[in-house]
Amino acid sequence: MRKAKWAAAAAGVVLLVAGCGSEGGSDKGGSVSGGSSSAGSSATGGSGGSGGEKLDGAAVTKELTDAATGAGFTQDASGEQIPAEAKDCMVSWTADAEKAADPAKSYTDTVTTLTKGGWSEERSSGAGGSVIKSLKKSSWQLQASNHSAGPLKLVMFVAVDSSPECAAVIAANNAKPQG
């Protein structure tokens, strides 16, 4: 079941990257290539964050953790677990929104911190009190979701490296039989 959930989350990010998730939202920053032609997407896994370093799963996890905890969130330990072989290609960070004093403000502050750290907001959409923002940095696409307005308090951040190497890793992992 967990594998299906993380595969669905990855597929959702890929759909947003491809432009299918922007209905009713606003596109920012022009067209999105979906990562297929991003600068530096070579056998090394793509170009990176600050200083030309490669942005990997550990770096994305650190950026998310620092931004979210700095905004008042704690991580929900029961959040989605990423398979070991995909940890350099996908990150899932679920906030314990029930413990946050103001989950909507913490969400906004987290996204603001990420954009100040080099993530660019590509799209934003909202309906029924939920907000989903798509951000990009290097070959990484991040879906930041805030569904804390109603009785269900869910705030999560799912990032996927859209490089060809990671697409192959995720496809191979999805092809494995569930056990």
PDB file of C-alpha atoms in Angstrom:
ATOM      1  CA  MET A   1       0.000   0.000   0.000  1.00  0.00           C
ATOM      2  CA  ARG A   2       2.802   2.444   0.861  1.00  0.00           C
ATOM      3  CA  LYS A   3       4.423   1.814  -2.526  1.00  0.00           C
ATOM      4  CA  ALA A   4       1.188   2.698  -4.276  1.00  0.00           C
ATOM      5  CA  LYS A   5       0.898   5.904  -2.232  1.00  0.00           C
ATOM      6  CA  TRP A   6       4.394   7.155  -3.011  1.00  0.00           C
ATOM      7  CA  ALA A   7       4.018   6.177  -6.663  1.00  0.00           C
ATOM      8  CA  ALA A   8       0.762   8.132  -6.767  1.00  0.00           C
ATOM      9  CA  ALA A   9       2.478  11.115  -5.152  1.00  0.00           C
ATOM     10  CA  ALA A  10       5.286  10.944  -7.715  1.00  0.00           C
ATOM     11  CA  ALA A  11       2.756  10.693 -10.523  1.00  0.00           C
ATOM     12  CA  GLY A  12       0.932  13.723  -9.135  1.00  0.00           C
ATOM     13  CA  VAL A  13       4.115  15.778  -9.148  1.00  0.00           C
ATOM     14  CA  VAL A  14       4.902  14.615 -12.684  1.00  0.00           C
ATOM     15  CA  LEU A  15       1.402  15.637 -13.813  1.00  0.00           C
ATOM     16  CA  LEU A  16       1.865  19.061 -12.275  1.00  0.00           C
ATOM     17  CA  VAL A  17       5.228  19.375 -13.998  1.00  0.00           C
ATOM     18  CA  ALA A  18       3.646  18.457 -17.307  1.00  0.00           C
ATOM     19  CA  GLY A  19       1.037  21.166 -16.839  1.00  0.00           C
ATOM     20  CA  CYS A  20      -2.004  19.030 -16.129  1.00  0.00           C
ATOM     21  CA  GLY A  21      -2.376  20.286 -12.581  1.00  0.00           C
ATOM     22  CA  SER A  22      -2.679  24.007 -13.199  1.00  0.00           C
ATOM     23  CA  GLU A  23      -6.396  24.191 -13.943  1.00  0.00           C
ATOM     24  CA  GLY A  24      -7.947  27.008 -11.970  1.00  0.00           C
ATOM     25  CA  GLY A  25      -4.523  28.133 -10.815  1.00  0.00           C
ATOM     26  CA  SER A  26      -1.991  30.573 -12.075  1.00  0.00           C
ATOM     27  CA  ASP A  27       1.104  29.711 -14.024  1.00  0.00           C
ATOM     28  CA  LYS A  28       4.183  31.730 -13.163  1.00  0.00           C
ATOM     29  CA  GLY A  29       7.463  32.026 -14.947  1.00  0.00           C
ATOM     30  CA  GLY A  30       6.480  30.961 -18.446  1.00  0.00           C
ATOM     31  CA  SER A  31       6.410  27.462 -19.835  1.00  0.00           C
ATOM     32  CA  VAL A  32       7.583  24.389 -18.001  1.00  0.00           C
ATOM     33  CA  SER A  33       9.705  21.851 -19.802  1.00  0.00           C
ATOM     34  CA  GLY A  34       8.943  19.042 -17.384  1.00  0.00           C
ATOM     35  CA  GLY A  35      12.654  18.641 -16.791  1.00  0.00           C
ATOM     36  CA  SER A  36      13.324  16.963 -20.116  1.00  0.00           C
ATOM     37  CA  SER A  37      15.556  19.758 -21.327  1.00  0.00           C
ATOM     38  CA  SER A  38      16.772  21.260 -18.065  1.00  0.00           C
ATOM     39  CA  ALA A  39      20.289  22.585 -18.181  1.00  0.00           C
ATOM     40  CA  GLY A  40      22.802  20.126 -16.877  1.00  0.00           C
ATOM     41  CA  SER A  41      20.648  17.011 -17.225  1.00  0.00           C
ATOM     42  CA  SER A  42      23.428  14.687 -18.149  1.00  0.00           C
ATOM     43  CA  ALA A  43      24.845  11.445 -16.858  1.00  0.00           C
ATOM     44  CA  THR A  44      25.752  13.272 -13.651  1.00  0.00           C
ATOM     45  CA  GLY A  45      22.078  13.681 -12.737  1.00  0.00           C
ATOM     46  CA  GLY A  46      21.550  17.339 -13.524  1.00  0.00           C
ATOM     47  CA  SER A  47      22.802  20.646 -12.299  1.00  0.00           C
ATOM     48  CA  GLY A  48      22.498  21.526  -8.719  1.00  0.00           C
ATOM     49  CA  GLY A  49      21.818  24.071  -6.095  1.00  0.00           C
ATOM     50  CA  SER A  50      24.058  26.822  -4.843  1.00  0.00           C
ATOM     51  CA  GLY A  51      27.632  26.873  -6.045  1.00  0.00           C
ATOM     52  CA  GLY A  52      26.976  24.444  -8.900  1.00  0.00           C
ATOM     53  CA  GLU A  53      26.657  21.458  -6.572  1.00  0.00           C
ATOM     54  CA  LYS A  54      24.290  18.661  -7.540  1.00  0.00           C
ATOM     55  CA  LEU A  55      20.998  18.880  -5.689  1.00  0.00           C
ATOM     56  CA  ASP A  56      20.203  15.425  -4.288  1.00  0.00           C
ATOM     57  CA  GLY A  57      17.567  13.922  -2.033  1.00  0.00           C
ATOM     58  CA  ALA A  58      19.538  14.646   1.149  1.00  0.00           C
ATOM     59  CA  ALA A  59      19.946  18.320   0.221  1.00  0.00           C
ATOM     60  CA  VAL A  60      16.247  18.663  -0.654  1.00  0.00           C
ATOM     61  CA  THR A  61      15.291  16.940   2.610  1.00  0.00           C
ATOM     62  CA  LYS A  62      17.485  19.353   4.562  1.00  0.00           C
ATOM     63  CA  GLU A  63      16.021  22.402   2.787  1.00  0.00           C
ATOM     64  CA  LEU A  64      12.466  21.181   3.405  1.00  0.00           C
ATOM     65  CA  THR A  65      13.141  20.276   7.026  1.00  0.00           C
ATOM     66  CA  ASP A  66      14.854  23.582   7.775  1.00  0.00           C
ATOM     67  CA  ALA A  67      12.108  25.630   6.075  1.00  0.00           C
ATOM     68  CA  ALA A  68       9.199  23.706   7.613  1.00  0.00           C
ATOM     69  CA  THR A  69      10.548  23.459  11.150  1.00  0.00           C
ATOM     70  CA  GLY A  70      11.598  27.106  11.006  1.00  0.00           C
ATOM     71  CA  ALA A  71       7.986  27.932  10.135  1.00  0.00           C
ATOM     72  CA  GLY A  72       6.613  26.053  13.138  1.00  0.00           C
ATOM     73  CA  PHE A  73       5.971  22.569  11.779  1.00  0.00           C
ATOM     74  CA  THR A  74       7.209  19.289  13.199  1.00  0.00           C
ATOM     75  CA  GLN A  75       7.528  16.283  10.917  1.00  0.00           C
ATOM     76  CA  ASP A  76       4.862  13.607  11.192  1.00  0.00           C
ATOM     77  CA  ALA A  77       6.838  10.399  11.699  1.00  0.00           C
ATOM     78  CA  SER A  78       3.995   8.355  10.214  1.00  0.00           C
ATOM     79  CA  GLY A  79       4.295  10.224   6.893  1.00  0.00           C
ATOM     80  CA  GLU A  80       5.083   8.514   3.619  1.00  0.00           C
ATOM     81  CA  GLN A  81       8.298   6.488   3.518  1.00  0.00           C
ATOM     82  CA  ILE A  82      10.326   6.504   0.311  1.00  0.00           C
ATOM     83  CA  PRO A  83      11.998   3.234  -0.790  1.00  0.00           C
ATOM     84  CA  ALA A  84      15.770   3.283  -0.228  1.00  0.00           C
ATOM     85  CA  GLU A  85      16.596   3.011  -3.942  1.00  0.00           C
ATOM     86  CA  ALA A  86      14.546   6.163  -4.683  1.00  0.00           C
ATOM     87  CA  LYS A  87      15.823   8.386  -1.836  1.00  0.00           C
ATOM     88  CA  ASP A  88      18.092  10.373  -4.168  1.00  0.00           C
ATOM     89  CA  CYS A  89      15.162  10.918  -6.526  1.00  0.00           C
ATOM     90  CA  MET A  90      12.165  11.607  -4.306  1.00  0.00           C
ATOM     91  CA  VAL A  91      11.498  13.266  -0.969  1.00  0.00           C
ATOM     92  CA  SER A  92       8.285  13.232   1.051  1.00  0.00           C
ATOM     93  CA  TRP A  93       7.901  15.478   4.094  1.00  0.00           C
ATOM     94  CA  THR A  94       4.579  15.429   5.956  1.00  0.00           C
ATOM     95  CA  ALA A  95       3.935  18.065   8.592  1.00  0.00           C
ATOM     96  CA  ASP A  96       2.111  17.294  11.798  1.00  0.00           C
ATOM     97  CA  ALA A  97      -0.395  20.068  11.081  1.00  0.00           C
ATOM     98  CA  GLU A  98      -2.406  19.261  14.221  1.00  0.00           C
ATOM     99  CA  LYS A  99       0.517  20.446  16.365  1.00  0.00           C
ATOM    100  CA  ALA A 100       1.139  23.680  14.440  1.00  0.00           C
ATOM    101  CA  ALA A 101      -0.285  26.830  16.030  1.00  0.00           C
ATOM    102  CA  ASP A 102      -1.455  28.097  12.621  1.00  0.00           C
ATOM    103  CA  PRO A 103      -0.939  25.487   9.848  1.00  0.00           C
ATOM    104  CA  ALA A 104      -1.908  27.888   7.032  1.00  0.00           C
ATOM    105  CA  LYS A 105       0.643  30.490   8.180  1.00  0.00           C
ATOM    106  CA  SER A 106       3.317  27.827   8.701  1.00  0.00           C
ATOM    107  CA  TYR A 107       2.634  26.514   5.173  1.00  0.00           C
ATOM    108  CA  THR A 108       2.935  30.007   3.672  1.00  0.00           C
ATOM    109  CA  ASP A 109       6.106  30.696   5.671  1.00  0.00           C
ATOM    110  CA  THR A 110       7.621  27.370   4.536  1.00  0.00           C
ATOM    111  CA  VAL A 111       6.961  28.140   0.868  1.00  0.00           C
ATOM    112  CA  THR A 112       8.326  31.689   1.317  1.00  0.00           C
ATOM    113  CA  THR A 113      11.529  30.340   2.867  1.00  0.00           C
ATOM    114  CA  LEU A 114      11.927  27.838   0.017  1.00  0.00           C
ATOM    115  CA  THR A 115      11.481  30.542  -2.643  1.00  0.00           C
ATOM    116  CA  LYS A 116      14.050  32.724  -0.865  1.00  0.00           C
ATOM    117  CA  GLY A 117      16.353  29.671  -0.970  1.00  0.00           C
ATOM    118  CA  GLY A 118      16.237  29.373  -4.757  1.00  0.00           C
ATOM    119  CA  TRP A 119      13.020  27.464  -5.410  1.00  0.00           C
ATOM    120  CA  SER A 120      10.844  29.219  -7.994  1.00  0.00           C
ATOM    121  CA  GLU A 121       7.078  29.053  -7.785  1.00  0.00           C
ATOM    122  CA  GLU A 122       5.729  27.744 -11.086  1.00  0.00           C
ATOM    123  CA  ARG A 123       2.023  27.296 -10.310  1.00  0.00           C
ATOM    124  CA  SER A 124      -0.506  27.798  -7.594  1.00  0.00           C
ATOM    125  CA  SER A 125      -4.041  26.496  -7.371  1.00  0.00           C
ATOM    126  CA  GLY A 126      -6.654  26.376  -4.698  1.00  0.00           C
ATOM    127  CA  ALA A 127     -10.169  25.125  -4.129  1.00  0.00           C
ATOM    128  CA  GLY A 128     -12.299  24.463  -1.083  1.00  0.00           C
ATOM    129  CA  GLY A 129      -9.707  25.797   1.341  1.00  0.00           C
ATOM    130  CA  SER A 130      -6.886  23.685  -0.098  1.00  0.00           C
ATOM    131  CA  VAL A 131      -3.795  25.204  -1.721  1.00  0.00           C
ATOM    132  CA  ILE A 132      -1.266  23.404  -3.921  1.00  0.00           C
ATOM    133  CA  LYS A 133       1.877  25.121  -5.130  1.00  0.00           C
ATOM    134  CA  SER A 134       4.382  23.739  -7.588  1.00  0.00           C
ATOM    135  CA  LEU A 135       7.978  24.877  -7.170  1.00  0.00           C
ATOM    136  CA  LYS A 136      11.126  24.097  -9.132  1.00  0.00           C
ATOM    137  CA  LYS A 137      14.837  24.120  -8.368  1.00  0.00           C
ATOM    138  CA  SER A 138      17.366  22.580 -10.705  1.00  0.00           C
ATOM    139  CA  SER A 139      15.824  19.332 -11.991  1.00  0.00           C
ATOM    140  CA  TRP A 140      13.619  19.012  -8.884  1.00  0.00           C
ATOM    141  CA  GLN A 141       9.866  19.639  -8.850  1.00  0.00           C
ATOM    142  CA  LEU A 142       8.196  20.206  -5.482  1.00  0.00           C
ATOM    143  CA  GLN A 143       4.489  19.967  -4.782  1.00  0.00           C
ATOM    144  CA  ALA A 144       3.567  21.808  -1.583  1.00  0.00           C
ATOM    145  CA  SER A 145       0.033  20.917  -0.458  1.00  0.00           C
ATOM    146  CA  ASN A 146      -1.979  22.575   2.296  1.00  0.00           C
ATOM    147  CA  HIS A 147      -5.285  20.943   3.159  1.00  0.00           C
ATOM    148  CA  SER A 148      -5.550  22.285   6.711  1.00  0.00           C
ATOM    149  CA  ALA A 149      -8.640  24.502   6.378  1.00  0.00           C
ATOM    150  CA  GLY A 150     -11.167  21.750   7.134  1.00  0.00           C
ATOM    151  CA  PRO A 151     -11.415  19.011   9.734  1.00  0.00           C
ATOM    152  CA  LEU A 152      -8.584  17.024   8.105  1.00  0.00           C
ATOM    153  CA  LYS A 153      -5.295  18.781   8.781  1.00  0.00           C
ATOM    154  CA  LEU A 154      -2.873  17.629   6.072  1.00  0.00           C
ATOM    155  CA  VAL A 155       0.188  19.561   4.939  1.00  0.00           C
ATOM    156  CA  MET A 156       2.786  17.780   2.868  1.00  0.00           C
ATOM    157  CA  PHE A 157       5.698  18.450   0.564  1.00  0.00           C
ATOM    158  CA  VAL A 158       6.646  15.950  -2.155  1.00  0.00           C
ATOM    159  CA  ALA A 159       9.671  16.575  -4.351  1.00  0.00           C
ATOM    160  CA  VAL A 160      10.775  14.528  -7.352  1.00  0.00           C
ATOM    161  CA  ASP A 161      13.958  14.819  -9.396  1.00  0.00           C
ATOM    162  CA  SER A 162      12.753  14.906 -13.004  1.00  0.00           C
ATOM    163  CA  SER A 163      16.126  13.913 -14.469  1.00  0.00           C
ATOM    164  CA  PRO A 164      16.143  10.942 -16.874  1.00  0.00           C
ATOM    165  CA  GLU A 165      18.174   8.931 -14.361  1.00  0.00           C
ATOM    166  CA  CYS A 166      15.578   9.372 -11.630  1.00  0.00           C
ATOM    167  CA  ALA A 167      12.703   8.728 -14.010  1.00  0.00           C
ATOM    168  CA  ALA A 168      14.340   5.359 -14.744  1.00  0.00           C
ATOM    169  CA  VAL A 169      14.818   4.607 -11.015  1.00  0.00           C
ATOM    170  CA  ILE A 170      11.183   5.432 -10.221  1.00  0.00           C
ATOM    171  CA  ALA A 171       9.885   3.439 -13.210  1.00  0.00           C
ATOM    172  CA  ALA A 172      11.998   0.420 -12.210  1.00  0.00           C
ATOM    173  CA  ASN A 173      10.768   0.634  -8.627  1.00  0.00           C
ATOM    174  CA  ASN A 174       7.134   0.886  -9.752  1.00  0.00           C
ATOM    175  CA  ALA A 175       7.604  -2.192 -11.962  1.00  0.00           C
ATOM    176  CA  LYS A 176       8.667  -4.351  -9.003  1.00  0.00           C
ATOM    177  CA  PRO A 177       6.028  -6.734  -7.688  1.00  0.00           C
ATOM    178  CA  GLN A 178       4.396  -5.554  -4.485  1.00  0.00           C
ATOM    179  CA  GLY A 179       5.264  -7.675  -1.502  1.00  0.00           C
TER     180      GLY A 179
END
